[in-house]
Coordinates of C-alpha atoms in Angstrom, one line a residue:
X1 CA 12.5 17.9 13.5
X2 CA 9.8 15.5 13.0
X3 CA 6.8 15.8 15.2
X4 CA 4.4 13.1 15.7
X5 CA 0.7 14.5 16.2
X6 CA -2.0 12.2 17.5
X7 CA -4.8 12.6 14.8
X8 CA -7.5 11.7 17.3
X9 CA -6.8 14.5 19.6
X10 CA -4.3 16.9 17.8
X11 CA -1.9 16.3 20.7
X12 CA 1.9 16.6 20.0
X13 CA 3.6 13.2 20.6
X14 CA 7.3 12.1 20.3
X15 CA 9.8 14.1 18.2
X16 CA 12.5 12.8 16.1
X17 CA 15.7 14.5 15.0
X18 CA 16.5 14.3 11.3
X19 CA 19.7 12.8 10.3
X20 CA 22.8 15.1 9.5
X21 CA 24.6 14.7 6.3
X22 CA 27.5 12.9 8.3
X23 CA 25.1 10.6 9.8
X24 CA 23.4 9.6 6.5
X25 CA 27.0 8.8 5.0
X26 CA 27.7 6.7 8.0
X27 CA 24.4 4.6 7.5
X28 CA 25.0 4.3 3.7
X29 CA 28.6 3.3 4.3
X30 CA 27.3 0.7 6.9
X31 CA 24.8 -0.7 4.5
X32 CA 27.4 -1.0 1.8
X33 CA 29.9 -2.8 4.0
X34 CA 27.1 -5.1 5.5
X35 CA 26.1 -6.2 2.0
X36 CA 29.5 -7.7 1.4
X37 CA 28.9 -10.2 4.2
X38 CA 25.2 -10.5 4.2
X39 CA 25.0 -11.8 0.6
X40 CA 27.3 -14.6 1.7
X41 CA 25.1 -15.7 4.5
X42 CA 23.7 -19.2 3.5
X43 CA 20.0 -18.9 2.4
X44 CA 18.8 -21.1 5.0
X45 CA 20.2 -18.8 7.6
X46 CA 18.7 -15.9 6.1
X47 CA 15.4 -17.7 6.0
X48 CA 15.6 -18.6 9.7
X49 CA 16.4 -15.2 10.7
X50 CA 13.2 -13.9 8.8
X51 CA 11.2 -16.5 10.8
X52 CA 12.6 -15.1 14.1
X53 CA 11.7 -11.5 13.0
X54 CA 8.2 -12.6 12.2
X55 CA 7.9 -14.1 15.7
X56 CA 9.2 -11.0 17.2
X57 CA 6.7 -9.0 15.5
X58 CA 3.9 -11.4 16.6
X59 CA 5.1 -11.2 20.3
X60 CA 5.3 -7.3 20.1
X61 CA 2.2 -6.7 18.3
X62 CA 0.3 -4.8 20.9
X63 CA 3.1 -2.3 21.4
X64 CA 3.7 -1.9 17.7
X65 CA 0.1 -1.4 17.0
X66 CA -0.4 1.4 19.7
X67 CA 2.5 3.3 18.0
X68 CA 0.7 3.3 14.8
X69 CA -2.7 4.3 16.3
X70 CA -0.8 7.3 18.1
X71 CA 1.0 8.4 14.7
X72 CA -1.6 8.0 12.0
X73 CA -5.0 7.1 13.6
X74 CA -6.0 3.6 12.5
X75 CA -8.1 1.7 14.9
X76 CA -6.2 -0.5 17.4
X77 CA -7.8 -3.6 15.9
X78 CA -6.7 -2.8 12.4
X79 CA -3.2 -2.0 13.6
X80 CA -2.7 -5.5 15.5
X81 CA -4.1 -7.1 12.2
X82 CA -1.6 -5.2 10.4
X83 CA 1.4 -6.4 12.5
X84 CA 0.0 -9.8 12.3
X85 CA 0.1 -9.6 8.6
X86 CA 3.8 -8.6 8.8
X87 CA 4.6 -11.6 10.9
X88 CA 3.0 -13.8 8.4
X89 CA 4.9 -12.0 5.4
X90 CA 8.2 -12.7 7.1
X91 CA 7.2 -16.4 7.8
X92 CA 5.9 -16.9 4.1
X93 CA 9.3 -15.8 2.7
X94 CA 11.2 -17.8 5.3
X95 CA 9.3 -21.0 4.4
X96 CA 8.6 -20.5 0.8
X97 CA 11.2 -18.0 -0.4
X98 CA 14.2 -20.5 -0.7
X99 CA 12.3 -22.4 -3.3
X100 CA 11.6 -19.4 -5.3
X101 CA 15.4 -19.0 -5.7
X102 CA 16.3 -22.3 -6.9
X103 CA 18.0 -22.2 -10.3
X104 CA 15.8 -22.5 -13.4
X105 CA 17.1 -24.7 -16.3
X106 CA 16.2 -23.8 -19.9
X107 CA 16.3 -26.0 -23.0
X108 CA 18.2 -24.1 -25.7
X109 CA 19.4 -25.0 -29.1
X110 CA 22.8 -26.7 -29.1
X111 CA 23.4 -26.7 -25.4
X112 CA 22.0 -25.8 -22.0
X113 CA 21.4 -22.6 -20.0
X114 CA 20.6 -21.9 -16.5
X115 CA 19.2 -18.9 -14.6
X116 CA 20.7 -18.2 -11.0
X117 CA 19.2 -15.5 -8.7
X118 CA 21.8 -13.2 -7.2
X119 CA 21.4 -10.1 -4.9
X120 CA 22.4 -6.7 -6.1
X121 CA 23.1 -4.5 -3.1
X122 CA 21.8 -1.9 -0.9
X123 CA 17.9 -1.1 -1.8
X124 CA 16.3 2.2 -0.8
X125 CA 12.6 2.1 0.2
X126 CA 10.5 5.2 0.3
X127 CA 7.4 4.4 2.2
X128 CA 4.1 6.0 3.2
X129 CA 2.1 6.4 6.5
X130 CA -1.1 4.6 5.8
X131 CA 0.1 1.0 6.6
X132 CA 3.4 2.0 8.4
X133 CA 4.4 -1.7 9.0
X134 CA 3.0 -3.7 6.2
X135 CA 4.2 -1.3 3.4
X136 CA 7.7 -1.7 4.9
X137 CA 7.7 -5.5 5.4
X138 CA 6.3 -6.4 1.8
X139 CA 9.7 -4.7 0.8
X140 CA 11.8 -5.6 3.6
X141 CA 11.1 -9.5 3.9
X142 CA 12.1 -10.4 0.2
X143 CA 14.9 -8.0 0.1
X144 CA 16.7 -9.5 3.1
X145 CA 16.0 -13.1 1.9
X146 CA 17.4 -12.2 -1.5
X147 CA 20.5 -11.3 0.1
X148 CA 20.2 -7.5 -0.4
X149 CA 20.2 -4.9 2.5
X150 CA 17.6 -2.3 3.2
X151 CA 17.4 1.4 3.8
X152 CA 14.2 3.0 4.8
X153 CA 13.1 6.5 4.3
X154 CA 9.7 6.5 6.1
X155 CA 7.0 9.0 6.1
X156 CA 7.4 12.0 8.4
X157 CA 4.2 11.1 10.3
X158 CA 5.4 7.5 11.2
X159 CA 9.0 7.9 12.3
X160 CA 8.1 5.9 15.6
X161 CA 6.8 3.0 13.4
X162 CA 10.1 3.1 11.3
X163 CA 12.3 3.2 14.5
X164 CA 10.3 0.2 16.0
X165 CA 10.7 -1.8 13.0
X166 CA 14.5 -1.5 13.1
X167 CA 14.5 -2.1 16.8
X168 CA 12.5 -5.3 16.5
X169 CA 14.6 -6.8 13.7
X170 CA 17.9 -5.9 15.5
X171 CA 16.6 -7.6 18.7
X172 CA 15.8 -10.6 16.6
X173 CA 19.3 -11.0 15.5
X174 CA 19.7 -9.1 12.3
X175 CA 23.2 -8.1 11.9
X176 CA 24.1 -4.3 12.0
X177 CA 23.7 -2.4 8.7
X178 CA 21.5 -5.0 7.1
X179 CA 18.2 -3.0 7.7
X180 CA 18.2 0.7 8.8
X181 CA 15.8 3.5 9.1
X182 CA 16.9 6.9 8.0
X183 CA 15.0 9.8 9.5
X184 CA 15.3 12.3 6.6
X185 CA 13.1 14.6 4.9
X186 CA 12.0 13.9 1.2
X187 CA 14.5 16.6 0.1
X188 CA 17.2 14.0 0.8
X189 CA 15.9 11.3 -1.5
X190 CA 17.5 12.5 -4.8
X191 CA 21.0 12.3 -3.3
X192 CA 20.5 9.0 -2.0
X193 CA 19.4 7.7 -5.2
X194 CA 22.4 9.3 -6.9
X195 CA 24.9 7.4 -4.6
X196 CA 26.5 4.7 -6.5
X197 CA 26.5 2.3 -3.3
X198 CA 22.5 2.3 -3.7
X199 CA 21.4 -0.1 -6.6
X200 CA 17.7 0.4 -6.6
X201 CA 14.7 2.1 -5.2
X202 CA 11.2 1.2 -4.4
X203 CA 8.4 3.6 -3.4
X204 CA 4.9 3.3 -2.4
X205 CA 3.2 6.6 -2.3
X206 CA 1.4 9.5 -4.3
X207 CA 1.5 9.8 -8.0
X208 CA 3.6 13.1 -7.5
X209 CA 6.3 11.5 -5.2
X210 CA 6.4 8.6 -7.9
X211 CA 7.2 10.8 -10.6
X212 CA 10.1 12.5 -8.8
X213 CA 11.6 9.1 -7.7
X214 CA 11.3 7.8 -11.2
X215 CA 12.9 10.8 -12.7
X216 CA 15.8 10.5 -10.2
X217 CA 16.1 6.8 -10.7
X218 CA 16.1 7.3 -14.5
X219 CA 19.0 9.8 -14.3
X220 CA 21.0 7.3 -12.6
X221 CA 19.9 4.1 -14.5
X222 CA 18.7 2.7 -11.2
X223 CA 16.0 -0.1 -11.1
X224 CA 12.6 1.3 -9.5
X225 CA 9.4 -0.2 -8.4
X226 CA 6.6 2.1 -7.9
X227 CA 3.3 1.4 -6.2
X228 CA 1.3 4.6 -6.6
X229 CA -2.2 5.8 -6.2
X230 CA -5.5 4.1 -7.3
X231 CA -9.1 5.0 -8.1
X232 CA -10.3 1.4 -7.9
X233 CA -13.7 0.7 -9.4
X234 CA -16.2 -1.5 -7.5
X235 CA -18.5 -2.8 -10.3
X236 CA -22.0 -4.4 -9.4
X237 CA -23.9 -6.1 -12.1
X238 CA -27.5 -7.4 -11.9
X239 CA -26.6 -10.9 -10.9
X240 CA -24.7 -10.0 -7.8
X241 CA -25.5 -10.7 -4.3
X242 CA -26.6 -7.1 -3.4
X243 CA -26.4 -7.6 0.4
X244 CA -23.0 -8.9 0.3
X245 CA -21.9 -6.3 -2.2
X246 CA -23.1 -3.3 -0.5
X247 CA -21.7 -4.4 2.9
X248 CA -18.4 -5.2 1.4
X249 CA -18.3 -1.9 -0.6
X250 CA -18.7 0.2 2.6
X251 CA -16.1 -1.9 4.3
X252 CA -13.8 -1.6 1.4
X253 CA -14.4 2.2 1.3
X254 CA -13.8 3.1 4.9
X255 CA -11.0 0.6 5.7
X256 CA -8.2 2.5 7.3
X257 CA -10.5 5.7 7.1
X258 CA -10.4 5.4 3.3
X259 CA -6.6 5.9 3.3
X260 CA -5.6 2.8 1.1
X261 CA -4.5 2.7 -2.4
X262 CA -6.7 -0.3 -2.9
X263 CA -9.8 1.1 -1.2
X264 CA -12.8 0.7 -3.5
X265 CA -13.4 4.4 -4.4
X266 CA -16.0 4.5 -7.3
X267 CA -19.1 2.4 -7.1
X268 CA -20.2 1.5 -10.7
X269 CA -23.6 0.0 -10.6
X270 CA -26.0 -1.3 -13.2
X271 CA -29.0 0.7 -13.7
X272 CA -31.2 -2.4 -13.0
X273 CA -30.0 -2.7 -9.3
X274 CA -28.8 1.0 -8.8
X275 CA -31.6 2.1 -6.5
X276 CA -31.5 -1.4 -4.4
X277 CA -27.7 -1.3 -4.2
X278 CA -27.5 2.4 -3.1
X279 CA -30.1 2.0 -0.3
X280 CA -28.2 -0.9 1.1
X281 CA -24.7 0.8 0.6
X282 CA -25.9 4.1 2.1
X283 CA -27.2 2.1 5.2
X284 CA -23.9 0.4 5.6
X285 CA -22.0 3.6 5.4
X286 CA -24.4 5.3 8.0
X287 CA -23.8 2.3 10.4
X288 CA -20.0 2.8 10.3
X289 CA -19.0 3.7 13.9
X290 CA -16.7 6.7 14.1
X291 CA -14.8 7.1 17.4
X292 CA -11.8 6.4 19.6
X293 CA -9.5 4.3 17.6
X294 CA -8.4 2.5 20.8
X295 CA -11.9 1.2 21.4
X296 CA -12.9 -2.3 20.2
X297 CA -16.3 -1.3 18.9
X298 CA -14.9 1.5 16.6
X299 CA -15.0 0.9 12.9
X300 CA -13.2 3.9 11.8
X301 CA -10.9 6.5 13.6
X302 CA -9.7 10.0 12.4
X303 CA -7.7 10.3 9.3
X304 CA -4.0 10.7 9.5
X305 CA -4.0 14.6 9.8
X306 CA -6.0 17.7 9.7
X307 CA -4.4 18.4 6.3
X308 CA -5.4 15.1 4.8
X309 CA -9.1 15.3 6.2
X310 CA -9.4 18.9 4.6
X311 CA -7.9 17.8 1.4
X312 CA -10.8 15.3 1.1
X313 CA -13.4 17.7 2.2
X314 CA -12.2 20.2 -0.5
X315 CA -12.8 17.3 -3.0
X316 CA -16.2 16.9 -1.8
X317 CA -17.0 20.6 -2.3
X318 CA -15.5 20.6 -5.7
X319 CA -17.9 17.8 -6.8
X320 CA -20.9 19.5 -5.2
X321 CA -20.1 22.7 -7.1
X322 CA -19.7 20.8 -10.4
X323 CA -23.4 19.4 -9.8
X324 CA -22.8 16.2 -7.8
X325 CA -25.0 15.5 -4.8
X326 CA -23.8 14.6 -1.3
X327 CA -26.3 11.8 -0.2
X328 CA -24.9 11.5 3.3
X329 CA -22.0 12.3 5.6
X330 CA -18.7 13.9 4.8
X331 CA -19.2 16.2 7.9
X332 CA -16.4 17.6 9.9
X333 CA -17.4 17.3 13.7
X334 CA -16.7 20.2 16.1
X335 CA -13.8 18.7 18.1
X336 CA -10.0 18.5 18.0
X337 CA -8.3 16.2 15.6
X338 CA -8.5 14.9 12.0
X339 CA -12.3 13.7 12.1
X340 CA -14.8 13.2 9.3
X341 CA -17.8 10.9 8.8
X342 CA -18.0 8.6 5.9
X343 CA -19.7 10.1 2.9
X344 CA -21.5 9.1 -0.4
X345 CA -21.6 11.2 -3.4
X346 CA -24.0 10.6 -6.3
X347 CA -24.8 12.3 -9.7
X348 CA -21.1 13.0 -10.0
X349 CA -20.3 14.4 -13.6
X350 CA -17.7 12.0 -15.0
X351 CA -15.8 14.7 -16.6
X352 CA -15.3 16.5 -13.1
X353 CA -11.7 16.6 -12.2
X354 CA -12.4 14.7 -9.0
X355 CA -13.8 11.8 -10.8
X356 CA -10.3 11.4 -12.2
X357 CA -8.6 11.8 -9.0
X358 CA -7.8 9.7 -6.0
X359 CA -10.0 10.5 -3.0
X360 CA -7.9 9.3 -0.2
X361 CA -10.4 9.5 2.5
X362 CA -13.8 7.7 3.4
X363 CA -16.0 9.1 0.7
X364 CA -17.3 7.0 -2.2
X365 CA -18.6 8.1 -5.6
X366 CA -21.4 6.2 -6.9
X367 CA -22.2 5.9 -10.6
X368 CA -25.0 4.3 -12.7
X369 CA -24.3 2.5 -15.8
X370 CA -26.7 1.0 -18.5
X371 CA -24.8 -2.1 -19.5
X372 CA -21.5 -4.0 -19.2
X373 CA -19.9 -2.1 -21.9
X374 CA -20.5 1.3 -20.1
X375 CA -19.3 -0.3 -16.8
X376 CA -15.9 -1.3 -18.3
X377 CA -15.5 1.9 -19.9
X378 CA -16.2 3.9 -16.8
X379 CA -13.9 1.6 -14.8
X380 CA -11.1 2.3 -17.2
X381 CA -11.8 6.1 -17.6
X382 CA -9.2 7.2 -15.1
X383 CA -5.4 7.5 -15.2
X384 CA -4.9 4.9 -12.6
X385 CA -5.0 1.2 -12.9
X386 CA -4.2 -0.4 -9.5
X387 CA -7.0 -2.7 -8.3
X388 CA -10.7 -3.4 -8.9
X389 CA -13.5 -5.4 -7.6
X390 CA -16.4 -6.8 -9.8
X391 CA -19.5 -8.4 -8.6
X392 CA -21.3 -10.8 -10.9
X393 CA -22.4 -14.5 -11.1
X394 CA -22.6 -14.4 -14.9
X395 CA -19.5 -16.3 -16.1
X396 CA -19.3 -14.4 -19.5
X397 CA -19.3 -11.0 -17.6
X398 CA -16.6 -12.3 -15.2
X399 CA -14.4 -13.2 -18.2
X400 CA -14.8 -9.8 -19.8
X401 CA -14.1 -8.0 -16.6
X402 CA -11.0 -10.1 -15.9
X403 CA -9.7 -9.4 -19.4
X404 CA -10.7 -5.9 -20.1
X405 CA -10.6 -4.0 -16.8
X406 CA -7.3 -2.0 -17.0
X407 CA -5.7 -2.8 -13.5
X408 CA -3.0 -5.0 -12.0
X409 CA -5.4 -6.8 -9.8
X410 CA -9.1 -7.7 -9.9
X411 CA -11.1 -9.4 -7.2
X412 CA -14.3 -11.1 -8.1
X413 CA -17.2 -11.2 -5.5
X414 CA -14.7 -10.0 -3.0
X415 CA -12.8 -7.2 -1.5
X416 CA -9.4 -6.7 -2.9
X417 CA -6.5 -7.3 -0.6
X418 CA -2.8 -7.9 -0.7
X419 CA -1.3 -11.2 0.4
X420 CA 2.3 -12.3 0.7
X421 CA 1.8 -15.1 -1.7
X422 CA 0.5 -13.2 -4.8
X423 CA 2.1 -10.4 -6.7
X424 CA 0.7 -6.9 -6.0
X425 CA 1.0 -3.7 -8.3
X426 CA -0.5 -1.6 -10.9
X427 CA -0.4 -0.3 -14.5
X428 CA -0.7 3.1 -16.0
X429 CA -0.3 5.9 -13.5
X430 CA -0.5 3.5 -10.6
X431 CA 3.1 2.5 -11.1
X432 CA 5.1 -0.4 -12.3
X433 CA 6.8 -3.5 -11.1
X434 CA 5.4 -5.9 -8.7
X435 CA 5.8 -6.5 -4.8
X436 CA 5.2 -9.8 -3.0
X437 CA 5.0 -13.3 -4.2
X438 CA 8.0 -14.8 -6.4
X439 CA 7.8 -11.7 -8.6
X440 CA 8.3 -9.3 -5.8
X441 CA 11.3 -11.3 -4.6
X442 CA 12.9 -11.3 -8.0
X443 CA 12.5 -7.5 -8.6
X444 CA 15.7 -6.6 -7.0
X445 CA 17.7 -9.5 -8.1
X446 CA 20.3 -10.3 -11.0
X447 CA 18.6 -13.0 -13.0
X448 CA 21.9 -14.3 -14.3
X449 CA 21.7 -16.7 -17.1
X450 CA 24.7 -19.2 -17.3
X451 CA 25.2 -21.2 -20.7
X452 CA 27.4 -24.0 -21.9

């Protein structure tokens, strides 16, 4: 049984019964049958339906947001913003996706060739709890527009969000079987990947989960897209606007209670501005209002669970044992729920295991470097390569960061964020493949070349 726990209070909420083997088979068969007809629905009609689903998300945003707050603790304001982003994602693909699926002509020696874009079939999505709507929609919208059908295995914490997504899409007119939520434990995923009716799998989650899904997909030669963890660097050089950089760094570190793969996690600061930046950054972290996620003036609610909070505190303790210093915060209030305060670690040994890990909570590590070479070297000195943020007004420095930081994405003088219009994804142990943009739309399609 899946049991929702309100992380703000520790109070049990709704329960969800896991599907039986027969029920899983019924849903997979339904998806397989739905694909046979959905793929032939005219592209314009699929786009119009995505537009209606986006409108339905917008109209229902308060209710959807409240479910997310109760299940994983994000603030109501950020949950509403997430649902609004989902609506924008559906509308983006509805309005712009058809042009991305226009055939492409190629000049070839002695003739002509054309690439057409064809759907593949049912796609399995294994999705996390941290952005329980947006993570799903950035798979769902392009998948449905492409003519594929979707099966969602959502996180155990957010089964209410999963059910609500299917409910809203169905009410907007999505045919039966085209998108279904599967209330199943992770132990059931391997068998689904092995099922010949499922043609591909996408996962957003931890590195460990990605390894398991990639291994299963590899055994069955299934296409897989992985968006995994990150330990994103936030590099500050002497020419940076320190006030903006420090304020943005704090926002980037505590957004979603620090539970975002593209949160800025390692602040890498040039020695010439290290003290000035640290003073500003520490002040911004102290100013974060931690409280009831339903209140409008709250900046940060609880973490998603007591277990997640305690894992972050264990990493803080490990850094301290290795000689790092806790400058502020990272305290556990004496109250029910998954609460902690934002924290800042300094003097962190670069060879400490935690410096190589993802800290999935509101604790920043701040490092001092002597020059741009050291900044790039430290930025790249982790197994991850998802996102990055660099702060400089120097054009030559900017060019080096853009070229040399090992990441799928780099934001310059701004906080990194995902957008429906641009590809999203990482390299190294942060995964492979891309979501969003035209690249995300094409990931689970047959790019079929016709010649002659």
